[in-house]
Amino acid sequence: MRTLLILCTMMPFVNSIGRTQSVGVRGVLICNDKPAVDVEVKLYDEDKLTPDELMAVGRTDGRGQFEIKGHADEFTSIEPKLNIYHDCDDGIKVCQLIFEKPIKEKSGERSPSLN
């Protein structure tokens, strides 16, 4: 129990001394052949032992375009992911659907449609 308490106490300090790593994502969101306007996008660093770290928040413009950049301090390589909070083809549901996409190092990757 004592070891667990010490580890939990040290976790914020350990995260703050890692190296700063950055990532950026640019894209266009389309829903039913129309731009997905004012859709929230969030960039996270996915962590295994701690909650995912929010790196940036953005929204699509009138053409469905977005560009989002963020950074995190980690000892190991960051594992960025993009979460898209949308209402595309969700009927009359109150909650938004979440599309989660891991970000790879290469650029120009195309993802399947949201619907």
PDB file of C-alpha atoms in Angstrom:
ATOM      1  CA  MET A   1       0.000   0.000   0.000  1.00  0.00           C
ATOM      2  CA  ARG A   2       2.831   2.351   0.864  1.00  0.00           C
ATOM      3  CA  THR A   3       4.522   1.747  -2.517  1.00  0.00           C
ATOM      4  CA  LEU A   4       1.268   2.491  -4.357  1.00  0.00           C
ATOM      5  CA  LEU A   5       0.848   5.749  -2.438  1.00  0.00           C
ATOM      6  CA  ILE A   6       4.411   6.812  -3.272  1.00  0.00           C
ATOM      7  CA  LEU A   7       3.921   5.990  -6.973  1.00  0.00           C
ATOM      8  CA  CYS A   8       0.648   7.954  -7.125  1.00  0.00           C
ATOM      9  CA  THR A   9       2.296  10.923  -5.423  1.00  0.00           C
ATOM     10  CA  MET A  10       5.265  10.910  -7.815  1.00  0.00           C
ATOM     11  CA  MET A  11       3.243  10.497 -11.067  1.00  0.00           C
ATOM     12  CA  PRO A  12       2.574  14.239 -11.683  1.00  0.00           C
ATOM     13  CA  PHE A  13       6.262  15.033 -11.077  1.00  0.00           C
ATOM     14  CA  VAL A  14       7.493  12.273 -13.391  1.00  0.00           C
ATOM     15  CA  ASN A  15       5.172  13.415 -16.210  1.00  0.00           C
ATOM     16  CA  SER A  16       6.399  17.004 -15.904  1.00  0.00           C
ATOM     17  CA  ILE A  17      10.064  16.093 -16.528  1.00  0.00           C
ATOM     18  CA  GLY A  18       9.561  14.141 -19.771  1.00  0.00           C
ATOM     19  CA  ARG A  19      10.503  15.544 -23.171  1.00  0.00           C
ATOM     20  CA  THR A  20       7.993  17.739 -24.994  1.00  0.00           C
ATOM     21  CA  GLN A  21       6.583  16.128 -28.140  1.00  0.00           C
ATOM     22  CA  SER A  22       4.189  17.748 -30.613  1.00  0.00           C
ATOM     23  CA  VAL A  23       1.657  16.540 -33.147  1.00  0.00           C
ATOM     24  CA  GLY A  24      -0.728  18.201 -35.587  1.00  0.00           C
ATOM     25  CA  VAL A  25      -3.710  17.001 -37.589  1.00  0.00           C
ATOM     26  CA  ARG A  26      -5.463  18.685 -40.506  1.00  0.00           C
ATOM     27  CA  GLY A  27      -8.527  17.353 -42.258  1.00  0.00           C
ATOM     28  CA  VAL A  28     -12.007  17.782 -43.686  1.00  0.00           C
ATOM     29  CA  LEU A  29     -15.103  16.154 -42.217  1.00  0.00           C
ATOM     30  CA  ILE A  30     -17.968  15.260 -44.545  1.00  0.00           C
ATOM     31  CA  CYS A  31     -21.393  13.947 -43.524  1.00  0.00           C
ATOM     32  CA  ASN A  32     -23.749  12.677 -46.247  1.00  0.00           C
ATOM     33  CA  ASP A  33     -21.767  14.485 -48.973  1.00  0.00           C
ATOM     34  CA  LYS A  34     -21.965  17.830 -47.100  1.00  0.00           C
ATOM     35  CA  PRO A  35     -19.356  19.578 -44.940  1.00  0.00           C
ATOM     36  CA  ALA A  36     -19.691  18.681 -41.249  1.00  0.00           C
ATOM     37  CA  VAL A  37     -19.846  22.207 -39.813  1.00  0.00           C
ATOM     38  CA  ASP A  38     -19.009  23.178 -36.199  1.00  0.00           C
ATOM     39  CA  VAL A  39     -17.972  19.647 -35.185  1.00  0.00           C
ATOM     40  CA  GLU A  40     -15.777  19.407 -32.081  1.00  0.00           C
ATOM     41  CA  VAL A  41     -12.405  17.663 -32.456  1.00  0.00           C
ATOM     42  CA  LYS A  42     -10.041  16.836 -29.597  1.00  0.00           C
ATOM     43  CA  LEU A  43      -6.437  15.711 -29.726  1.00  0.00           C
ATOM     44  CA  TYR A  44      -5.317  13.358 -26.939  1.00  0.00           C
ATOM     45  CA  ASP A  45      -2.158  11.559 -25.887  1.00  0.00           C
ATOM     46  CA  GLU A  46      -3.384   8.054 -25.140  1.00  0.00           C
ATOM     47  CA  ASP A  47      -1.909   6.710 -21.895  1.00  0.00           C
ATOM     48  CA  LYS A  48      -2.059   3.178 -20.527  1.00  0.00           C
ATOM     49  CA  LEU A  49      -1.776   3.744 -16.760  1.00  0.00           C
ATOM     50  CA  THR A  50      -3.174   7.268 -16.398  1.00  0.00           C
ATOM     51  CA  PRO A  51      -6.147   9.053 -17.977  1.00  0.00           C
ATOM     52  CA  ASP A  52      -5.577  10.205 -21.564  1.00  0.00           C
ATOM     53  CA  GLU A  53      -4.034  13.673 -21.703  1.00  0.00           C
ATOM     54  CA  LEU A  54      -5.983  16.336 -23.600  1.00  0.00           C
ATOM     55  CA  MET A  55      -3.545  18.207 -25.871  1.00  0.00           C
ATOM     56  CA  ALA A  56      -5.879  20.475 -27.880  1.00  0.00           C
ATOM     57  CA  VAL A  57      -9.517  21.223 -28.755  1.00  0.00           C
ATOM     58  CA  GLY A  58     -10.874  22.641 -32.006  1.00  0.00           C
ATOM     59  CA  ARG A  59     -13.928  22.849 -34.278  1.00  0.00           C
ATOM     60  CA  THR A  60     -14.554  22.481 -37.984  1.00  0.00           C
ATOM     61  CA  ASP A  61     -15.236  25.605 -40.027  1.00  0.00           C
ATOM     62  CA  GLY A  62     -18.004  26.302 -42.552  1.00  0.00           C
ATOM     63  CA  ARG A  63     -16.333  23.974 -45.065  1.00  0.00           C
ATOM     64  CA  GLY A  64     -15.854  21.131 -42.559  1.00  0.00           C
ATOM     65  CA  GLN A  65     -12.112  21.823 -42.351  1.00  0.00           C
ATOM     66  CA  PHE A  66     -10.053  21.734 -39.177  1.00  0.00           C
ATOM     67  CA  GLU A  67      -6.447  22.019 -38.080  1.00  0.00           C
ATOM     68  CA  ILE A  68      -5.417  21.125 -34.552  1.00  0.00           C
ATOM     69  CA  LYS A  69      -1.977  21.063 -32.904  1.00  0.00           C
ATOM     70  CA  GLY A  70      -0.916  19.982 -29.441  1.00  0.00           C
ATOM     71  CA  HIS A  71       1.944  18.769 -27.298  1.00  0.00           C
ATOM     72  CA  ALA A  72       2.615  16.537 -24.300  1.00  0.00           C
ATOM     73  CA  ASP A  73       5.558  15.831 -22.011  1.00  0.00           C
ATOM     74  CA  GLU A  74       6.417  12.120 -21.976  1.00  0.00           C
ATOM     75  CA  PHE A  75       9.479   9.940 -21.377  1.00  0.00           C
ATOM     76  CA  THR A  76       8.348   7.524 -24.087  1.00  0.00           C
ATOM     77  CA  SER A  77       6.838   8.361 -27.483  1.00  0.00           C
ATOM     78  CA  ILE A  78       3.390   9.908 -27.355  1.00  0.00           C
ATOM     79  CA  GLU A  79       0.465   7.936 -28.748  1.00  0.00           C
ATOM     80  CA  PRO A  80      -1.758  10.646 -30.228  1.00  0.00           C
ATOM     81  CA  LYS A  81      -5.389  10.069 -31.134  1.00  0.00           C
ATOM     82  CA  LEU A  82      -8.089  12.298 -32.572  1.00  0.00           C
ATOM     83  CA  ASN A  83     -11.608  12.181 -31.155  1.00  0.00           C
ATOM     84  CA  ILE A  84     -14.427  13.577 -33.305  1.00  0.00           C
ATOM     85  CA  TYR A  85     -17.719  14.373 -31.534  1.00  0.00           C
ATOM     86  CA  HIS A  86     -20.433  14.388 -34.192  1.00  0.00           C
ATOM     87  CA  ASP A  87     -24.150  13.975 -34.897  1.00  0.00           C
ATOM     88  CA  CYS A  88     -23.798  12.483 -38.388  1.00  0.00           C
ATOM     89  CA  ASP A  89     -26.550   9.900 -38.965  1.00  0.00           C
ATOM     90  CA  ASP A  90     -27.394   9.556 -35.280  1.00  0.00           C
ATOM     91  CA  GLY A  91     -31.120  10.226 -35.679  1.00  0.00           C
ATOM     92  CA  ILE A  92     -32.639  12.039 -32.710  1.00  0.00           C
ATOM     93  CA  LYS A  93     -30.144  10.880 -30.076  1.00  0.00           C
ATOM     94  CA  VAL A  94     -29.309  13.478 -27.443  1.00  0.00           C
ATOM     95  CA  CYS A  95     -25.683  12.382 -27.069  1.00  0.00           C
ATOM     96  CA  GLN A  96     -23.044  12.831 -29.721  1.00  0.00           C
ATOM     97  CA  LEU A  97     -21.267   9.918 -31.354  1.00  0.00           C
ATOM     98  CA  ILE A  98     -17.506   9.672 -30.843  1.00  0.00           C
ATOM     99  CA  PHE A  99     -15.226   8.600 -33.669  1.00  0.00           C
ATOM    100  CA  GLU A 100     -11.760   7.765 -32.308  1.00  0.00           C
ATOM    101  CA  LYS A 101      -8.794   7.670 -34.690  1.00  0.00           C
ATOM    102  CA  PRO A 102      -5.200   6.846 -33.669  1.00  0.00           C
ATOM    103  CA  ILE A 103      -2.720   9.186 -35.374  1.00  0.00           C
ATOM    104  CA  LYS A 104       0.165   7.553 -37.231  1.00  0.00           C
ATOM    105  CA  GLU A 105       3.435   9.256 -38.171  1.00  0.00           C
ATOM    106  CA  LYS A 106       2.787   9.300 -41.907  1.00  0.00           C
ATOM    107  CA  SER A 107       0.684  12.035 -43.459  1.00  0.00           C
ATOM    108  CA  GLY A 108      -1.983  11.879 -46.118  1.00  0.00           C
ATOM    109  CA  GLU A 109      -3.795   8.925 -44.565  1.00  0.00           C
ATOM    110  CA  ARG A 110      -7.491   8.665 -45.406  1.00  0.00           C
ATOM    111  CA  SER A 111     -10.059   7.395 -42.927  1.00  0.00           C
ATOM    112  CA  PRO A 112     -13.436   5.821 -43.563  1.00  0.00           C
ATOM    113  CA  SER A 113     -16.502   8.047 -43.537  1.00  0.00           C
ATOM    114  CA  LEU A 114     -18.231   8.765 -40.249  1.00  0.00           C
ATOM    115  CA  ASN A 115     -21.517   7.186 -41.278  1.00  0.00           C
TER     116      ASN A 115
END
